[in-house]
Amino acid sequence: MSEKIHLLLENITKIYRGGNSDGSADVKALDSVSLEVPHGQFLAVMGASGSGKSTLLHVAAGLTRPTDGNIRIGETRISELSDKNLTRFRRQNIGIVFQAFNLIPTLTAEENILMPLLAGGSLRTPKSKVNHAMDQLLARLNLTERRRHYPDALSGGEQQRVAIARALFTDFLDEDSKNSLLLADEPTGNLDTANSDIICRLLRELCDERSHTMLVVTHEPAIAKWADRVIFLKDGKISKDESAEEFRKSLGQEA
Ligand SMILES: Nc1ncnc2c1ncn2[C@@H]1O[C@H](COP(=O)(O)OP(=O)(O)OP(=O)(O)O)[C@@H](O)[C@H]1O
Ligand SMILES: [Mg+2]
């Protein structure tokens, strides 16, 4: 039985125009990339700096339009949506943890986490349910004591965990939510091993409990070990595509 594909990238090319009329300053960040990610898969994306990892995530999220190629998320061809419909689709279906995790400095940790929900329109979910989900998520991310702190009173790692909570919260609130897409760019870049493990375990559990599909960019083989599959980008192309098992073997640390 073939697995149902949740994210499909078909021949995606992304060229950043450099402004020279002869194209000499253009950068081809993605070069005809095709990728199928089944429902519930945790995919780690690795590769050298500048290889196109963030661009791949931004294109998959519909934040950047590809120069060429098609993208499907679930049954939706996002390359065909208008900007307005794409924004709505993204709010409802995709959680994003950015490489630069800009928190709003004038809002507390808790208020930052609530932002996407508030931006999505009026808050229709009962307050008690919101508070309950918030308590649970903060506890799982080791942030309970920090909920009323402002970003400048949080460590880098705490800020990063708040950004992760913000990406997860809308979905966490909806216990029936299935098959949503979570994209994270270096989510543990500022974290020590213990907190990295907390994040990786939470991502893994969300994948397993709710069939979430995840693309997680990382430089750290330690995270990739939590994944089901690891791809490597090189010069805007997929240079390697391995199962987690193959990846662990290639690290010489059989599970
Ligand atoms: N907005 C932009 N305009 C022009 N070039 C860009 C733009 N964004 C990225 N690039 C270029 O595209 C290539 C891929 O960039 P990308 O940010 O996807 O790399 P990355 O793999 O995420 O790197 P890192 O590990 O350093 O975050 C790089 O050569 C980069 O300089
Ligand atoms: Mg990047």
Tab-separated table of N, CA and C in Angstrom, residues 58-159:
chain	number	residue	atom	x	y	z
A	58	HIS	N	10.924	27.844	2.982
A	58	HIS	CA	10.075	29.009	2.675
A	58	HIS	C	9.178	28.743	1.471
A	59	VAL	N	9.717	28.034	0.503
A	59	VAL	CA	8.918	27.693	-0.676
A	59	VAL	C	7.805	26.708	-0.288
A	60	ALA	N	8.158	25.708	0.551
A	60	ALA	CA	7.156	24.709	0.964
A	60	ALA	C	6.046	25.362	1.778
A	61	ALA	N	6.384	26.446	2.504
A	61	ALA	CA	5.398	27.140	3.333
A	61	ALA	C	4.589	28.139	2.514
A	62	GLY	N	4.954	28.339	1.260
A	62	GLY	CA	4.261	29.347	0.463
A	62	GLY	C	4.637	30.763	0.863
A	63	LEU	N	5.767	30.922	1.547
A	63	LEU	CA	6.211	32.274	1.922
A	63	LEU	C	6.943	32.925	0.759
A	64	THR	N	7.535	32.088	-0.078
A	64	THR	CA	8.242	32.545	-1.269
A	64	THR	C	7.689	31.754	-2.435
A	65	ARG	N	7.372	32.424	-3.519
A	65	ARG	CA	6.894	31.695	-4.695
A	65	ARG	C	8.095	31.137	-5.450
A	66	PRO	N	8.015	29.879	-5.885
A	66	PRO	CA	9.129	29.364	-6.682
A	66	PRO	C	9.162	30.035	-8.056
A	67	THR	N	10.329	30.044	-8.675
A	67	THR	CA	10.439	30.578	-10.033
A	67	THR	C	9.768	29.614	-11.000
A	68	ASP	N	9.853	28.324	-10.654
A	68	ASP	CA	9.242	27.301	-11.508
A	68	ASP	C	8.877	26.087	-10.645
A	69	GLY	N	7.875	25.341	-11.062
A	69	GLY	CA	7.516	24.110	-10.366
A	69	GLY	C	6.208	24.221	-9.604
A	70	ASN	N	5.728	23.073	-9.111
A	70	ASN	CA	4.439	22.999	-8.410
A	70	ASN	C	4.603	22.482	-6.996
A	71	ILE	N	3.696	22.956	-6.132
A	71	ILE	CA	3.708	22.508	-4.728
A	71	ILE	C	2.304	22.087	-4.354
A	72	ARG	N	2.197	20.913	-3.739
A	72	ARG	CA	0.893	20.483	-3.231
A	72	ARG	C	1.029	20.157	-1.749
A	73	ILE	N	0.082	20.654	-0.951
A	73	ILE	CA	0.017	20.281	0.469
A	73	ILE	C	-1.346	19.647	0.675
A	74	GLY	N	-1.371	18.387	1.095
A	74	GLY	CA	-2.637	17.668	1.137
A	74	GLY	C	-3.229	17.687	-0.267
A	75	GLU	N	-4.460	18.130	-0.374
A	75	GLU	CA	-5.108	18.165	-1.695
A	75	GLU	C	-4.986	19.542	-2.342
A	76	THR	N	-4.304	20.461	-1.661
A	76	THR	CA	-4.274	21.843	-2.161
A	76	THR	C	-3.014	22.128	-2.967
A	77	ARG	N	-3.213	22.632	-4.173
A	77	ARG	CA	-2.065	23.073	-4.975
A	77	ARG	C	-1.778	24.507	-4.592
A	78	ILE	N	-0.813	24.704	-3.706
A	78	ILE	CA	-0.660	26.057	-3.163
A	78	ILE	C	-0.077	27.021	-4.193
A	79	SER	N	0.588	26.470	-5.215
A	79	SER	CA	1.118	27.373	-6.241
A	79	SER	C	-0.015	28.063	-7.016
A	80	GLU	N	-1.239	27.512	-6.891
A	80	GLU	CA	-2.347	28.107	-7.655
A	80	GLU	C	-3.208	29.055	-6.814
A	81	LEU	N	-2.912	29.187	-5.512
A	81	LEU	CA	-3.736	30.059	-4.661
A	81	LEU	C	-3.337	31.523	-4.829
A	82	SER	N	-4.323	32.405	-4.664
A	82	SER	CA	-4.024	33.839	-4.639
A	82	SER	C	-3.270	34.134	-3.347
A	83	ASP	N	-2.624	35.298	-3.278
A	83	ASP	CA	-1.865	35.649	-2.068
A	83	ASP	C	-2.759	35.597	-0.833
A	84	LYS	N	-3.981	36.088	-0.969
A	84	LYS	CA	-4.882	36.153	0.175
A	84	LYS	C	-5.265	34.741	0.650
A	85	ASN	N	-5.623	33.887	-0.294
A	85	ASN	CA	-6.003	32.519	0.071
A	85	ASN	C	-4.814	31.720	0.613
A	86	LEU	N	-3.644	32.046	0.082
A	86	LEU	CA	-2.434	31.366	0.539
A	86	LEU	C	-2.149	31.742	1.998
A	87	THR	N	-2.307	33.005	2.326
A	87	THR	CA	-2.091	33.454	3.711
A	87	THR	C	-3.065	32.744	4.642
A	88	ARG	N	-4.328	32.651	4.233
A	88	ARG	CA	-5.327	31.979	5.066
A	88	ARG	C	-4.978	30.494	5.221
A	89	PHE	N	-4.619	29.867	4.101
A	89	PHE	CA	-4.268	28.444	4.121
A	89	PHE	C	-3.092	28.203	5.077
A	90	ARG	N	-2.108	29.094	5.000
A	90	ARG	CA	-0.916	28.928	5.830
A	90	ARG	C	-1.268	29.027	7.305
A	91	ARG	N	-2.080	30.010	7.653
A	91	ARG	CA	-2.477	30.182	9.064
A	91	ARG	C	-3.175	28.948	9.597
A	92	GLN	N	-3.988	28.329	8.747
A	92	GLN	CA	-4.784	27.204	9.225
A	92	GLN	C	-4.026	25.875	9.215
A	93	ASN	N	-3.049	25.769	8.347
A	93	ASN	CA	-2.461	24.442	8.123
A	93	ASN	C	-0.973	24.296	8.399
A	94	ILE	N	-0.270	25.403	8.515
A	94	ILE	CA	1.189	25.285	8.591
A	94	ILE	C	1.726	26.027	9.802
A	95	GLY	N	2.566	25.338	10.580
A	95	GLY	CA	3.288	26.001	11.673
A	95	GLY	C	4.713	26.222	11.216
A	96	ILE	N	5.237	27.408	11.481
A	96	ILE	CA	6.586	27.707	11.003
A	96	ILE	C	7.455	28.232	12.143
A	97	VAL	N	8.625	27.623	12.306
A	97	VAL	CA	9.615	28.139	13.248
A	97	VAL	C	10.750	28.691	12.393
A	98	PHE	N	10.927	30.003	12.410
A	98	PHE	CA	11.929	30.633	11.546
A	98	PHE	C	13.330	30.532	12.131
A	99	GLN	N	14.307	30.676	11.223
A	99	GLN	CA	15.703	30.654	11.661
A	99	GLN	C	15.964	31.879	12.555
A	100	ALA	N	15.432	33.033	12.165
A	100	ALA	CA	15.484	34.203	13.047
A	100	ALA	C	14.116	34.256	13.710
A	101	PHE	N	14.078	33.996	15.024
A	101	PHE	CA	12.778	33.703	15.629
A	101	PHE	C	12.111	34.930	16.219
A	102	ASN	N	12.152	36.043	15.489
A	102	ASN	CA	11.621	37.324	15.948
A	102	ASN	C	10.397	37.233	16.842
A	103	LEU	N	10.598	37.433	18.122
A	103	LEU	CA	9.456	37.561	19.027
A	103	LEU	C	9.125	39.043	19.113
A	104	ILE	N	7.879	39.347	19.455
A	104	ILE	CA	7.491	40.748	19.594
A	104	ILE	C	7.904	41.223	20.993
A	105	PRO	N	8.809	42.244	21.056
A	105	PRO	CA	9.427	42.597	22.336
A	105	PRO	C	8.466	43.156	23.382
A	106	THR	N	7.331	43.717	22.917
A	106	THR	CA	6.406	44.338	23.866
A	106	THR	C	5.345	43.363	24.375
A	107	LEU	N	5.436	42.096	23.942
A	107	LEU	CA	4.482	41.082	24.417
A	107	LEU	C	5.208	40.065	25.281
A	108	THR	N	4.511	39.527	26.280
A	108	THR	CA	5.099	38.484	27.119
A	108	THR	C	5.228	37.187	26.318
A	109	ALA	N	5.920	36.220	26.917
A	109	ALA	CA	6.079	34.909	26.282
A	109	ALA	C	4.709	34.350	25.886
A	110	GLU	N	3.785	34.369	26.845
A	110	GLU	CA	2.453	33.807	26.623
A	110	GLU	C	1.709	34.560	25.499
A	111	GLU	N	1.814	35.883	25.512
A	111	GLU	CA	1.134	36.678	24.474
A	111	GLU	C	1.736	36.422	23.093
A	112	ASN	N	3.068	36.262	23.049
A	112	ASN	CA	3.703	35.924	21.777
A	112	ASN	C	3.167	34.603	21.234
A	113	ILE	N	3.006	33.628	22.132
A	113	ILE	CA	2.541	32.303	21.713
A	113	ILE	C	1.104	32.389	21.170
A	114	LEU	N	0.332	33.312	21.738
A	114	LEU	CA	-1.069	33.461	21.310
A	114	LEU	C	-1.223	34.252	20.005
A	115	MET	N	-0.147	34.922	19.575
A	115	MET	CA	-0.248	35.824	18.417
A	115	MET	C	-0.898	35.236	17.155
A	116	PRO	N	-0.447	34.069	16.683
A	116	PRO	CA	-1.032	33.554	15.433
A	116	PRO	C	-2.531	33.301	15.563
A	117	LEU	N	-2.945	32.918	16.771
A	117	LEU	CA	-4.357	32.648	17.005
A	117	LEU	C	-5.153	33.945	16.915
A	118	LEU	N	-4.606	34.996	17.502
A	118	LEU	CA	-5.289	36.290	17.480
A	118	LEU	C	-5.284	36.867	16.067
A	119	ALA	N	-4.165	36.661	15.346
A	119	ALA	CA	-4.056	37.184	13.984
A	119	ALA	C	-5.048	36.494	13.056
A	120	GLY	N	-5.429	35.268	13.406
A	120	GLY	CA	-6.341	34.496	12.567
A	120	GLY	C	-7.788	34.956	12.682
A	121	GLY	N	-8.086	35.971	13.485
A	121	GLY	CA	-9.453	36.457	13.653
A	121	GLY	C	-9.799	36.444	15.122
A	122	SER	N	-11.048	36.572	15.435
A	122	SER	CA	-11.417	36.628	16.841
A	122	SER	C	-11.164	35.259	17.476
A	123	LEU	N	-10.873	35.280	18.758
A	123	LEU	CA	-10.568	34.057	19.459
A	123	LEU	C	-11.877	33.394	19.895
A	124	ARG	N	-12.299	32.390	19.121
A	124	ARG	CA	-13.598	31.774	19.398
A	124	ARG	C	-13.514	30.609	20.378
A	125	THR	N	-12.302	30.082	20.555
A	125	THR	CA	-12.154	28.946	21.467
A	125	THR	C	-12.384	29.424	22.918
A	126	PRO	N	-13.110	28.645	23.733
A	126	PRO	CA	-13.320	29.061	25.126
A	126	PRO	C	-11.998	29.297	25.847
A	127	LYS	N	-11.996	30.325	26.686
A	127	LYS	CA	-10.758	30.717	27.351
A	127	LYS	C	-10.165	29.586	28.191
A	128	SER	N	-11.054	28.804	28.827
A	128	SER	CA	-10.546	27.732	29.690
A	128	SER	C	-9.770	26.702	28.873
A	129	LYS	N	-10.238	26.457	27.660
A	129	LYS	CA	-9.564	25.487	26.797
A	129	LYS	C	-8.199	26.031	26.338
A	130	VAL	N	-8.196	27.322	26.011
A	130	VAL	CA	-6.942	27.964	25.605
A	130	VAL	C	-5.937	27.887	26.755
A	131	ASN	N	-6.399	28.215	27.973
A	131	ASN	CA	-5.488	28.200	29.127
A	131	ASN	C	-4.953	26.802	29.401
A	132	HIS	N	-5.829	25.810	29.267
A	132	HIS	CA	-5.410	24.440	29.526
A	132	HIS	C	-4.325	24.006	28.534
A	133	ALA	N	-4.555	24.290	27.246
A	133	ALA	CA	-3.570	23.925	26.218
A	133	ALA	C	-2.271	24.685	26.455
A	134	MET	N	-2.390	25.952	26.831
A	134	MET	CA	-1.193	26.775	27.097
A	134	MET	C	-0.389	26.181	28.246
A	135	ASP	N	-1.070	25.818	29.338
A	135	ASP	CA	-0.378	25.227	30.493
A	135	ASP	C	0.393	23.974	30.077
A	136	GLN	N	-0.281	23.153	29.283
A	136	GLN	CA	0.348	21.888	28.873
A	136	GLN	C	1.573	22.110	28.001
A	137	LEU	N	1.410	23.007	27.027
A	137	LEU	CA	2.516	23.234	26.092
A	137	LEU	C	3.699	23.889	26.810
A	138	LEU	N	3.414	24.871	27.664
A	138	LEU	CA	4.500	25.533	28.412
A	138	LEU	C	5.240	24.513	29.278
A	139	ALA	N	4.484	23.613	29.904
A	139	ALA	CA	5.125	22.607	30.759
A	139	ALA	C	6.011	21.691	29.927
A	140	ARG	N	5.504	21.292	28.774
A	140	ARG	CA	6.290	20.362	27.950
A	140	ARG	C	7.556	21.017	27.424
A	141	LEU	N	7.545	22.339	27.304
A	141	LEU	CA	8.723	23.045	26.786
A	141	LEU	C	9.542	23.698	27.896
A	142	ASN	N	9.232	23.321	29.147
A	142	ASN	CA	10.029	23.845	30.253
A	142	ASN	C	9.956	25.361	30.368
A	143	LEU	N	8.779	25.917	30.141
A	143	LEU	CA	8.637	27.379	30.122
A	143	LEU	C	7.625	27.894	31.145
A	144	THR	N	7.114	27.006	31.969
A	144	THR	CA	6.027	27.390	32.879
A	144	THR	C	6.373	28.633	33.709
A	145	GLU	N	7.577	28.682	34.227
A	145	GLU	CA	7.971	29.810	35.090
A	145	GLU	C	8.255	31.088	34.305
A	146	ARG	N	8.248	31.013	32.988
A	146	ARG	CA	8.661	32.150	32.168
A	146	ARG	C	7.506	32.796	31.401
A	147	ARG	N	6.281	32.334	31.660
A	147	ARG	CA	5.179	32.738	30.773
A	147	ARG	C	4.921	34.240	30.761
A	148	ARG	N	5.176	34.936	31.870
A	148	ARG	CA	4.902	36.374	31.884
A	148	ARG	C	6.149	37.225	31.655
A	149	HIS	N	7.227	36.577	31.240
A	149	HIS	CA	8.449	37.331	30.948
A	149	HIS	C	8.391	37.922	29.545
A	150	TYR	N	9.040	39.070	29.386
A	150	TYR	CA	9.189	39.653	28.048
A	150	TYR	C	10.443	39.059	27.407
A	151	PRO	N	10.503	39.057	26.060
A	151	PRO	CA	11.641	38.417	25.389
A	151	PRO	C	13.011	38.866	25.892
A	152	ASP	N	13.178	40.169	26.198
A	152	ASP	CA	14.526	40.600	26.611
A	152	ASP	C	14.893	40.076	27.998
A	153	ALA	N	13.931	39.482	28.696
A	153	ALA	CA	14.240	38.866	29.992
A	153	ALA	C	14.334	37.346	29.872
A	154	LEU	N	14.415	36.850	28.642
A	154	LEU	CA	14.543	35.404	28.415
A	154	LEU	C	15.911	35.112	27.813
A	155	SER	N	16.448	33.950	28.121
A	155	SER	CA	17.699	33.539	27.479
A	155	SER	C	17.423	33.216	26.019
A	156	GLY	N	18.490	33.103	25.215
A	156	GLY	CA	18.322	32.772	23.789
A	156	GLY	C	17.552	31.471	23.604
A	157	GLY	N	17.888	30.483	24.414
A	157	GLY	CA	17.219	29.185	24.308
A	157	GLY	C	15.749	29.261	24.687
A	158	GLU	N	15.446	30.074	25.718
A	158	GLU	CA	14.045	30.244	26.118
A	158	GLU	C	13.261	30.957	25.022
A	159	GLN	N	13.881	31.984	24.425
A	159	GLN	CA	13.212	32.685	23.314
A	159	GLN	C	12.913	31.707	22.178
